[in-house]
CSV table of C-alpha atoms in Angstrom, one decimal:
chain,number,residue,atom,x,y,z
A,1,MET,CA,12.2,-10.3,4.4
A,2,HIS,CA,9.8,-13.2,4.1
A,3,CYS,CA,12.4,-15.8,5.0
A,4,LEU,CA,13.6,-13.9,8.0
A,5,LEU,CA,10.0,-13.5,9.3
A,6,ALA,CA,9.4,-17.2,8.9
A,7,ALA,CA,12.5,-18.1,10.8
A,8,SER,CA,11.8,-15.7,13.4
A,9,LEU,CA,8.2,-17.0,14.1
A,10,PHE,CA,9.5,-20.3,14.2
A,11,LEU,CA,12.2,-19.6,16.5
A,12,GLY,CA,11.0,-16.7,18.4
A,13,LEU,CA,14.2,-14.8,18.3
A,14,VAL,CA,14.3,-12.1,15.9
A,15,SER,CA,11.9,-9.9,14.0
A,16,GLY,CA,13.9,-7.9,11.5
A,17,VAL,CA,17.2,-8.1,9.9
A,18,VAL,CA,19.0,-5.6,12.2
A,19,ILE,CA,22.1,-7.2,14.1
A,20,PRO,CA,21.9,-7.0,17.8
A,21,LYS,CA,24.7,-4.2,18.9
A,22,ARG,CA,26.4,-4.3,22.1
A,23,THR,CA,25.7,-1.9,25.0
A,24,GLY,CA,28.4,-0.4,27.0
A,25,ASN,CA,28.8,-3.4,29.0
A,26,GLY,CA,29.2,-5.5,25.7
A,27,ASN,CA,25.5,-7.1,25.8
A,28,VAL,CA,22.4,-6.4,24.0
A,29,ASN,CA,20.0,-4.2,26.2
A,30,GLY,CA,22.6,-4.7,28.9
A,31,SER,CA,21.5,-8.2,29.5
A,32,HIS,CA,24.2,-10.8,30.3
A,33,ASN,CA,22.5,-14.1,30.6
A,34,GLN,CA,23.3,-16.7,27.8
A,35,GLY,CA,20.8,-16.7,25.1
A,36,ASN,CA,18.0,-14.6,26.9
A,37,ASN,CA,15.5,-12.2,25.2
A,38,GLY,CA,16.2,-9.3,27.3
A,39,ASN,CA,13.4,-10.5,29.8
A,40,GLY,CA,15.6,-12.8,31.7
A,41,LYS,CA,14.1,-16.0,30.2
A,42,PHE,CA,15.3,-18.2,27.5
A,43,ASN,CA,13.9,-21.8,26.6
A,44,VAL,CA,16.3,-24.2,24.8
A,45,GLN,CA,14.3,-26.2,22.7
A,46,MET,CA,14.9,-29.7,21.2
A,47,GLY,CA,12.2,-30.2,18.5
A,48,PRO,CA,11.6,-34.1,17.7
A,49,ARG,CA,15.1,-35.2,16.1
A,50,PRO,CA,16.8,-36.0,19.5
A,51,TYR,CA,13.7,-38.1,20.5
A,52,TYR,CA,13.6,-39.9,17.1
A,53,LEU,CA,17.2,-40.8,17.5
A,54,VAL,CA,16.9,-42.0,21.1
A,55,GLU,CA,14.0,-44.3,20.2
A,56,ASP,CA,15.9,-45.6,17.2
A,57,MET,CA,18.7,-47.0,19.5
A,58,ASP,CA,19.3,-50.6,20.1
A,59,ASP,CA,18.0,-51.3,23.7
A,60,GLY,CA,20.8,-50.9,26.5
A,61,PRO,CA,21.7,-48.7,29.4
A,62,LEU,CA,22.7,-45.9,27.2
A,63,LYS,CA,19.2,-45.8,25.6
A,64,GLU,CA,17.5,-45.9,28.9
A,65,LYS,CA,19.6,-43.1,30.3
A,66,LEU,CA,18.8,-40.9,27.2
A,67,GLN,CA,15.1,-41.8,27.6
A,68,SER,CA,15.2,-40.8,31.2
A,69,CYS,CA,16.2,-37.3,30.1
A,70,SER,CA,13.2,-36.8,27.8
A,71,GLU,CA,11.7,-33.9,29.6
A,72,GLY,CA,14.7,-32.0,30.4
A,73,PRO,CA,15.7,-29.7,31.7
A,74,PHE,CA,17.7,-28.6,28.5
A,75,LYS,CA,20.5,-26.0,28.8
A,76,VAL,CA,23.1,-24.0,26.8
A,77,SER,CA,26.2,-26.1,26.8
A,78,ASP,CA,29.7,-25.1,25.8
A,79,PHE,CA,30.3,-28.6,24.6
A,80,VAL,CA,28.0,-27.9,21.7
A,81,PHE,CA,29.8,-26.1,18.9
A,82,ALA,CA,27.4,-25.0,16.3
A,83,HIS,CA,29.0,-25.9,12.9
A,84,ARG,CA,28.1,-23.1,10.3
A,85,GLY,CA,25.0,-22.7,12.7
A,86,ALA,CA,22.2,-25.2,11.9
A,87,PRO,CA,22.7,-26.1,8.4
A,88,LEU,CA,21.0,-29.5,8.7
A,89,GLN,CA,17.8,-27.3,7.9
A,90,PHE,CA,18.8,-23.5,7.5
A,91,PRO,CA,21.4,-22.0,4.9
A,92,GLU,CA,24.7,-22.1,6.7
A,93,HIS,CA,26.4,-19.0,8.0
A,94,THR,CA,23.1,-16.9,7.9
A,95,LEU,CA,21.4,-15.0,10.8
A,96,GLU,CA,18.7,-17.7,10.6
A,97,SER,CA,21.0,-20.5,11.0
A,98,TYR,CA,23.0,-19.0,13.8
A,99,SER,CA,19.5,-18.2,15.7
A,100,ALA,CA,18.5,-21.7,15.2
A,101,ALA,CA,21.7,-22.9,16.6
A,102,ARG,CA,21.2,-20.5,19.8
A,103,ARG,CA,17.7,-21.7,20.2
A,104,MET,CA,18.9,-25.3,20.5
A,105,GLY,CA,21.4,-24.7,23.0
A,106,ALA,CA,24.7,-24.3,21.2
A,107,GLY,CA,27.4,-22.6,23.5
A,108,ALA,CA,29.6,-21.7,21.0
A,109,ILE,CA,28.8,-20.6,17.1
A,110,GLU,CA,31.2,-21.0,14.2
A,111,CYS,CA,31.9,-18.4,11.6
A,112,ASP,CA,34.1,-19.7,8.8
A,113,VAL,CA,36.2,-16.3,7.9
A,114,ALA,CA,36.9,-15.8,4.4
A,115,PHE,CA,37.9,-12.3,2.8
A,116,THR,CA,36.4,-10.2,0.1
A,117,ASN,CA,37.9,-8.4,-2.8
A,118,ASP,CA,38.4,-5.3,-0.7
A,119,LYS,CA,40.0,-7.4,2.3
A,120,GLN,CA,37.1,-7.5,4.5
A,121,LEU,CA,36.1,-10.7,6.6
A,122,VAL,CA,32.8,-12.3,6.1
A,123,CYS,CA,31.3,-15.5,7.2
A,124,ARG,CA,31.5,-18.3,4.5
A,125,HIS,CA,32.5,-21.8,4.8
A,126,ALA,CA,34.9,-21.6,2.0
A,127,GLN,CA,36.3,-18.7,-0.2
A,128,CYS,CA,35.0,-20.1,-3.4
A,129,ASP,CA,31.6,-21.5,-2.4
A,130,LEU,CA,29.1,-18.5,-3.3
A,131,HIS,CA,27.9,-20.3,-6.4
A,132,THR,CA,26.6,-23.3,-4.2
A,133,THR,CA,25.8,-21.5,-0.7
A,134,THR,CA,24.3,-18.2,-2.3
A,135,ASP,CA,22.0,-16.9,-5.3
A,136,ILE,CA,25.0,-15.1,-6.8
A,137,LEU,CA,24.5,-16.7,-10.0
A,138,ASN,CA,21.1,-15.2,-10.4
A,139,ARG,CA,22.5,-11.8,-9.8
A,140,THR,CA,23.5,-10.8,-13.2
A,141,GLU,CA,25.8,-8.0,-12.4
A,142,LEU,CA,27.7,-9.9,-9.6
A,143,ALA,CA,27.6,-13.4,-11.6
A,144,SER,CA,29.6,-11.6,-14.2
A,145,LYS,CA,32.5,-11.3,-11.6
A,146,CYS,CA,32.7,-14.9,-10.8
A,147,THR,CA,36.1,-16.6,-11.3
A,148,THR,CA,34.4,-19.0,-13.3
A,149,PRO,CA,30.9,-18.1,-14.6
A,150,PHE,CA,28.1,-20.7,-15.1
A,151,THR,CA,28.7,-23.0,-17.8
A,152,PRO,CA,25.7,-25.5,-18.4
A,153,ALA,CA,26.1,-29.5,-18.6
A,154,SER,CA,26.6,-30.7,-22.1
A,155,GLU,CA,27.5,-34.0,-23.8
A,156,GLY,CA,28.6,-35.7,-20.7
A,157,THR,CA,30.4,-32.6,-19.3
A,158,GLU,CA,29.3,-31.5,-15.8
A,159,ALA,CA,27.8,-27.9,-15.3
A,160,GLU,CA,30.6,-25.7,-14.1
A,161,ALA,CA,30.9,-22.4,-12.0
A,162,LEU,CA,33.1,-20.9,-9.3
A,163,CYS,CA,32.3,-18.0,-7.5
A,164,CYS,CA,34.4,-16.8,-4.6
A,165,THR,CA,34.3,-14.0,-1.8
A,166,SER,CA,37.4,-12.4,-3.2
A,167,ASP,CA,35.4,-11.8,-6.6
A,168,ILE,CA,33.3,-9.1,-4.9
A,169,THR,CA,33.4,-6.6,-2.3
A,170,GLN,CA,32.1,-6.6,1.2
A,171,ALA,CA,29.2,-4.4,0.3
A,172,GLU,CA,28.2,-6.5,-2.8
A,173,PHE,CA,28.5,-9.6,-0.6
A,174,LYS,CA,25.8,-8.2,1.8
A,175,THR,CA,23.3,-8.0,-1.0
A,176,LEU,CA,23.3,-11.8,-1.5
A,177,CYS,CA,21.0,-14.4,-0.2
A,178,GLY,CA,22.0,-17.4,1.5
A,179,LYS,CA,20.8,-20.6,0.4
A,180,MET,CA,21.0,-24.6,1.2
A,181,ASP,CA,24.7,-25.8,0.2
A,182,GLY,CA,24.4,-27.7,-2.8
A,183,PHE,CA,24.2,-27.8,-6.9
A,184,ASN,CA,23.0,-29.9,-9.6
A,185,PRO,CA,25.9,-31.2,-11.7
A,186,ASN,CA,23.5,-32.1,-14.5
A,187,ALA,CA,22.0,-28.6,-14.8
A,188,THR,CA,21.6,-26.8,-18.1
A,189,THR,CA,20.4,-23.6,-16.5
A,190,VAL,CA,21.3,-21.5,-13.4
A,191,GLU,CA,17.8,-22.4,-11.8
A,192,GLU,CA,18.5,-26.1,-12.3
A,193,TYR,CA,22.3,-25.8,-10.9
A,194,LEU,CA,21.3,-24.0,-7.7
A,195,ASP,CA,18.5,-26.4,-7.1
A,196,GLY,CA,20.9,-29.3,-5.6
A,197,THR,CA,20.0,-29.7,-1.6
A,198,PRO,CA,21.0,-32.9,-0.5
A,199,TYR,CA,18.2,-35.4,0.3
A,200,PHE,CA,18.6,-35.5,4.0
A,201,ARG,CA,18.4,-31.4,4.3
A,202,THR,CA,15.4,-29.2,3.3
A,203,ASP,CA,14.7,-26.0,1.4
A,204,LEU,CA,11.8,-25.1,4.0
A,205,TYR,CA,13.8,-22.2,5.4
A,206,SER,CA,16.0,-21.3,2.2
A,207,THR,CA,14.0,-18.5,0.9
A,208,CYS,CA,16.8,-15.8,1.6
A,209,GLY,CA,19.1,-16.5,4.4
A,210,THR,CA,20.7,-13.3,5.9
A,211,VAL,CA,24.5,-13.5,5.1
A,212,LEU,CA,26.8,-11.8,7.7
A,213,THR,CA,30.3,-10.2,7.9
A,214,HIS,CA,32.6,-11.3,10.5
A,215,ASN,CA,32.1,-8.3,12.6
A,216,GLU,CA,28.4,-8.6,12.4
A,217,TYR,CA,28.9,-12.3,13.8
A,218,ILE,CA,31.0,-11.0,16.5
A,219,ASP,CA,28.2,-8.5,17.6
A,220,LEU,CA,25.4,-11.1,17.3
A,221,VAL,CA,27.2,-13.8,19.3
A,222,ASP,CA,28.4,-11.2,21.9
A,223,GLY,CA,24.7,-10.2,22.4
A,224,TRP,CA,23.5,-13.7,23.0
A,225,ASP,CA,26.5,-13.9,25.5
A,226,LEU,CA,27.9,-17.1,23.8
A,227,LYS,CA,31.3,-18.5,22.7
A,228,TYR,CA,32.9,-18.2,19.2
A,229,SER,CA,34.7,-20.7,17.1
A,230,PRO,CA,35.9,-18.7,13.9
A,231,GLU,CA,38.0,-20.7,11.4
A,232,LEU,CA,40.3,-18.9,9.3
A,233,LYS,CA,39.6,-20.6,6.0
A,234,THR,CA,42.5,-21.7,3.8
A,235,PRO,CA,42.7,-19.2,0.7
A,236,GLU,CA,41.8,-20.7,-2.6
A,237,VAL,CA,43.7,-17.7,-4.4
A,238,GLU,CA,47.4,-17.4,-4.6
A,239,MET,CA,48.7,-15.5,-1.6
A,240,PRO,CA,49.6,-12.6,-1.0
A,241,PHE,CA,46.3,-11.6,-2.7
A,242,GLU,CA,46.9,-8.0,-4.2
A,243,GLY,CA,49.6,-7.4,-1.2
A,244,TYR,CA,47.3,-9.1,1.5
A,245,THR,CA,49.5,-11.7,3.1
A,246,GLN,CA,48.4,-14.8,5.2
A,247,GLU,CA,49.9,-13.5,8.2
A,248,GLN,CA,47.7,-10.2,8.0
A,249,TYR,CA,44.7,-12.3,7.1
A,250,ALA,CA,45.4,-14.4,10.3
A,251,GLN,CA,46.0,-11.2,12.6
A,252,ASP,CA,43.0,-9.5,11.0
A,253,MET,CA,40.6,-12.3,12.4
A,254,ILE,CA,42.0,-11.9,15.8
A,255,ASP,CA,42.0,-8.0,15.7
A,256,ALA,CA,38.4,-8.1,15.3
A,257,TYR,CA,37.8,-9.8,18.7
A,258,LYS,CA,40.2,-7.3,20.3
A,259,ASN,CA,38.6,-4.4,18.7
A,260,ALA,CA,35.4,-5.4,20.0
A,261,SER,CA,36.8,-6.3,23.6
A,262,ILE,CA,36.0,-9.8,23.2
A,263,ASP,CA,37.8,-11.9,26.2
A,264,PRO,CA,40.2,-14.3,24.4
A,265,SER,CA,38.8,-17.2,26.7
A,266,ARG,CA,35.5,-16.8,24.8
A,267,VAL,CA,37.3,-17.6,21.4
A,268,TRP,CA,38.3,-20.8,19.9
A,269,ALA,CA,40.3,-19.8,16.7
A,270,GLN,CA,40.5,-22.5,14.2
A,271,SER,CA,42.7,-23.4,11.0
A,272,PHE,CA,43.7,-26.4,9.0
A,273,LEU,CA,46.9,-24.8,8.4
A,274,PRO,CA,49.6,-25.4,11.1
A,275,ASP,CA,51.3,-22.0,10.4
A,276,ASP,CA,48.3,-20.4,11.2
A,277,ILE,CA,48.2,-21.9,14.7
A,278,PHE,CA,51.9,-21.4,15.1
A,279,TYR,CA,51.4,-17.6,14.3
A,280,TRP,CA,48.5,-17.2,16.9
A,281,ILE,CA,50.8,-19.0,19.4
A,282,GLU,CA,53.8,-16.9,19.0
A,283,ASN,CA,52.0,-13.4,18.2
A,284,GLU,CA,48.8,-13.7,20.0
A,285,PRO,CA,49.3,-15.9,22.9
A,286,GLU,CA,46.1,-15.4,24.7
A,287,PHE,CA,44.2,-16.5,21.5
A,288,GLY,CA,46.8,-19.0,20.4
A,289,ALA,CA,46.5,-20.7,24.0
A,290,GLN,CA,42.8,-21.9,22.8
A,291,ALA,CA,43.6,-22.2,19.1
A,292,VAL,CA,42.4,-25.3,17.5
A,293,TYR,CA,44.5,-27.3,14.8
A,294,LEU,CA,42.2,-28.9,12.3
A,295,ASP,CA,43.9,-32.0,11.4
A,296,GLU,CA,43.1,-33.2,8.1
A,297,ARG,CA,46.1,-35.5,7.7
A,298,VAL,CA,43.9,-38.2,8.9
A,299,ASP,CA,42.0,-38.5,5.7
A,300,THR,CA,44.4,-41.1,4.2
A,301,PRO,CA,46.0,-44.2,5.8
A,302,GLU,CA,49.6,-42.9,5.4
A,303,GLY,CA,48.5,-39.5,6.6
A,304,TYR,CA,46.7,-41.0,9.8
A,305,ALA,CA,49.7,-42.8,10.9
A,306,ASN,CA,51.9,-39.8,10.2
A,307,ALA,CA,49.5,-37.4,12.2
A,308,THR,CA,49.4,-40.0,15.1
A,309,ALA,CA,52.9,-40.0,15.4
A,310,SER,CA,53.7,-36.5,15.2
A,311,LEU,CA,51.1,-35.4,18.0
A,312,ALA,CA,53.8,-35.1,20.7
A,313,GLU,CA,55.7,-32.8,18.3
A,314,LEU,CA,52.9,-30.6,17.9
A,315,ALA,CA,52.3,-30.3,21.8
A,316,ALA,CA,56.0,-29.4,21.8
A,317,ARG,CA,55.5,-26.5,19.7
A,318,GLY,CA,52.8,-25.1,21.8
A,319,VAL,CA,49.5,-26.6,20.3
A,320,GLN,CA,47.1,-27.4,23.0
A,321,ILE,CA,44.2,-28.6,20.9
A,322,VAL,CA,43.8,-31.0,17.9
A,323,ALA,CA,40.5,-31.4,16.1
A,324,PRO,CA,40.5,-34.2,13.3
A,325,ALA,CA,37.1,-35.3,12.0
A,326,PHE,CA,35.5,-37.7,14.5
A,327,PHE,CA,35.9,-41.0,12.5
A,328,ALA,CA,39.4,-40.7,13.3
A,329,LEU,CA,39.0,-41.0,17.2
A,330,THR,CA,37.2,-44.5,17.1
A,331,LYS,CA,37.5,-47.8,15.7
A,332,VAL,CA,36.0,-51.2,16.2
A,333,ASP,CA,37.6,-53.8,18.5
A,334,ASN,CA,37.6,-56.7,16.5
A,335,ALA,CA,37.6,-59.1,19.5
A,336,THR,CA,34.2,-57.6,21.1
A,337,GLY,CA,32.8,-55.6,18.2
A,338,ALA,CA,32.6,-52.5,20.3
A,339,ILE,CA,33.7,-49.0,19.5
A,340,VAL,CA,36.6,-48.1,21.1
A,341,PRO,CA,39.1,-45.1,21.1
A,342,SER,CA,41.4,-45.3,18.1
A,343,GLU,CA,45.4,-44.8,18.2
A,344,TYR,CA,45.1,-41.3,17.2
A,345,ALA,CA,42.8,-40.5,20.3
A,346,LEU,CA,45.2,-42.4,22.8
A,347,ALA,CA,48.1,-40.7,21.3
A,348,ALA,CA,46.5,-37.3,21.6
A,349,LYS,CA,45.7,-38.2,25.1
A,350,ALA,CA,49.4,-39.4,25.9
A,351,ALA,CA,50.7,-35.9,24.4
A,352,GLY,CA,48.6,-33.9,26.8
A,353,LEU,CA,46.6,-32.5,24.1
A,354,GLU,CA,42.9,-31.5,24.2
A,355,ILE,CA,40.7,-33.0,21.7
A,356,VAL,CA,37.6,-31.1,19.8
A,357,THR,CA,36.0,-33.0,16.8
A,358,TRP,CA,33.6,-32.4,13.8
A,359,SER,CA,31.1,-32.7,12.6
A,360,LEU,CA,27.9,-34.5,13.6
A,361,GLU,CA,24.7,-34.5,11.6
A,362,ARG,CA,26.4,-34.4,8.1
A,363,SER,CA,25.7,-37.8,7.1
A,364,GLY,CA,22.0,-38.5,6.5
A,365,TRP,CA,20.7,-42.1,7.1
A,366,LEU,CA,22.9,-44.3,9.0
A,367,ASN,CA,20.9,-47.5,8.4
A,368,GLU,CA,23.7,-48.8,5.8
A,369,GLY,CA,26.9,-47.7,7.9
A,370,GLY,CA,27.0,-43.9,7.5
A,371,ASP,CA,29.5,-42.1,5.3
A,372,TYR,CA,33.1,-40.5,5.6
A,373,TYR,CA,32.4,-39.8,9.3
A,374,TYR,CA,31.7,-43.2,10.3
A,375,GLN,CA,34.4,-45.1,8.0
A,376,TYR,CA,36.2,-46.7,10.7
A,377,VAL,CA,33.0,-48.2,12.5
A,378,MET,CA,30.9,-48.8,9.4
A,379,PRO,CA,30.6,-52.6,10.6
A,380,VAL,CA,28.5,-51.8,13.5
A,381,ILE,CA,26.4,-48.8,12.3
A,382,ASN,CA,23.1,-50.0,11.1
A,383,ASN,CA,20.5,-47.4,12.3
A,384,ASP,CA,20.3,-43.7,13.0
A,385,GLY,CA,20.1,-44.2,16.7
A,386,ASP,CA,23.9,-45.4,16.6
A,387,LEU,CA,25.0,-41.9,16.3
A,388,TYR,CA,24.5,-41.5,20.1
A,389,THR,CA,26.5,-44.8,20.6
A,390,VAL,CA,29.5,-42.9,18.7
A,391,VAL,CA,29.0,-39.7,20.6
A,392,ASP,CA,29.0,-41.7,23.9
A,393,VAL,CA,32.4,-43.5,23.1
A,394,LEU,CA,33.8,-40.0,22.1
A,395,VAL,CA,32.8,-38.3,25.4
A,396,GLN,CA,33.3,-41.1,27.8
A,397,GLN,CA,36.3,-42.8,26.5
A,398,VAL,CA,37.9,-40.7,23.9
A,399,GLY,CA,37.2,-37.6,26.3
A,400,ILE,CA,36.6,-35.0,23.7
A,401,THR,CA,35.8,-31.4,25.1
A,402,HIS,CA,33.6,-29.9,22.4
A,403,PHE,CA,31.7,-31.3,19.3
A,404,PHE,CA,30.8,-29.4,16.3
A,405,THR,CA,27.4,-30.2,14.8
A,406,ASP,CA,25.0,-29.4,12.1
A,407,TRP,CA,22.0,-29.7,14.3
A,408,PRO,CA,23.1,-28.5,17.9
A,409,ALA,CA,19.8,-30.1,19.6
A,410,THR,CA,21.0,-33.6,18.8
A,411,LEU,CA,24.2,-32.7,20.9
A,412,THR,CA,22.3,-30.4,23.5
A,413,TYR,CA,19.9,-33.3,24.4
A,414,TYR,CA,23.0,-35.6,25.3
A,415,ALA,CA,25.0,-32.9,27.1
A,416,SER,CA,22.0,-31.8,29.2
A,417,CYS,CA,21.4,-35.5,30.1
A,418,PHE,CA,25.1,-36.1,31.1
A,419,GLY,CA,25.7,-32.7,32.5
A,420,LEU,CA,28.1,-31.6,30.0
């Protein structure tokens, strides 16, 4: 409760662990304004980070434009997809993380959907990440149910653990506390293992994040009158799982929105598995029309080439939206040194595909070129402010329509400045 109160005071959003419930018209207390508090007012807040990034930019027209927007107004934007909520500082897929994303103007919030042992749907980034995103290893009765219980590091062998949502029931899942994702591979105790938050994040709000079921997430986001971007996580157990098929799993996720009377236009269902996308197109066409194929084929040079060549074929099969990691959408023009659209981006546009991308604010410091997400433009990335240079190319030249981010304020600032 302490962490929830701290987050509530900070965000001015919630004062207890009760998930908002829909009223007869589908909204909390009958309100229907994006992000309001029931009194018709909602103040989108940026905090200091966007201002830091703008001031760190190289001088030029883009910096001047962003500086001119320093006093807002800042608005909720459907361009901004909250990736796991706001996990740069809050435990991912928790009430506190989603509340922070809402306060920072995210127009859509993501729930990565995994299933429990009793075939119920919950919000976790991976089916088997409970050992790094929750306190399950500190819960003796639940830790004993983990696929791989904790084993300490010893004689050059790293510590090991593997705990899955499918190891426990939904009721047991709800007793867990969310924490910042991370682990210490050199740990010799559970306490050391859980203490592995990356250097660019913080444990300030990581006392006990409120984990959510998929249905709770639906109620929460509906109460805020925002949009949904649920991702059907690829199972890490053999399917069918105790008779539970991949098709039933995909259908159960969509059925949750239908049962809650959520308009399909508010839902961007995602998956890395093409068969999930095709299933929705064929069996739930209203949801399939906005289904997002998360294209991880681009992670290798050969896969990138094959993915680029197959985009027209995907479009022919009814796929309307593709979403690779954002590194795959840009490159450096060797003649000018400028960041420009990539071959994949140009091919997607030629095929008539809408482009969504992921995930901003997962890279830490950019003063040495960045990481995975900047791999094709590293030679021209040398400060944190270059983040906005990349964002600007993705928006103005590539033409992305939505962008997942671990800190929504960074994109809300840009979106409000450019009217997105």
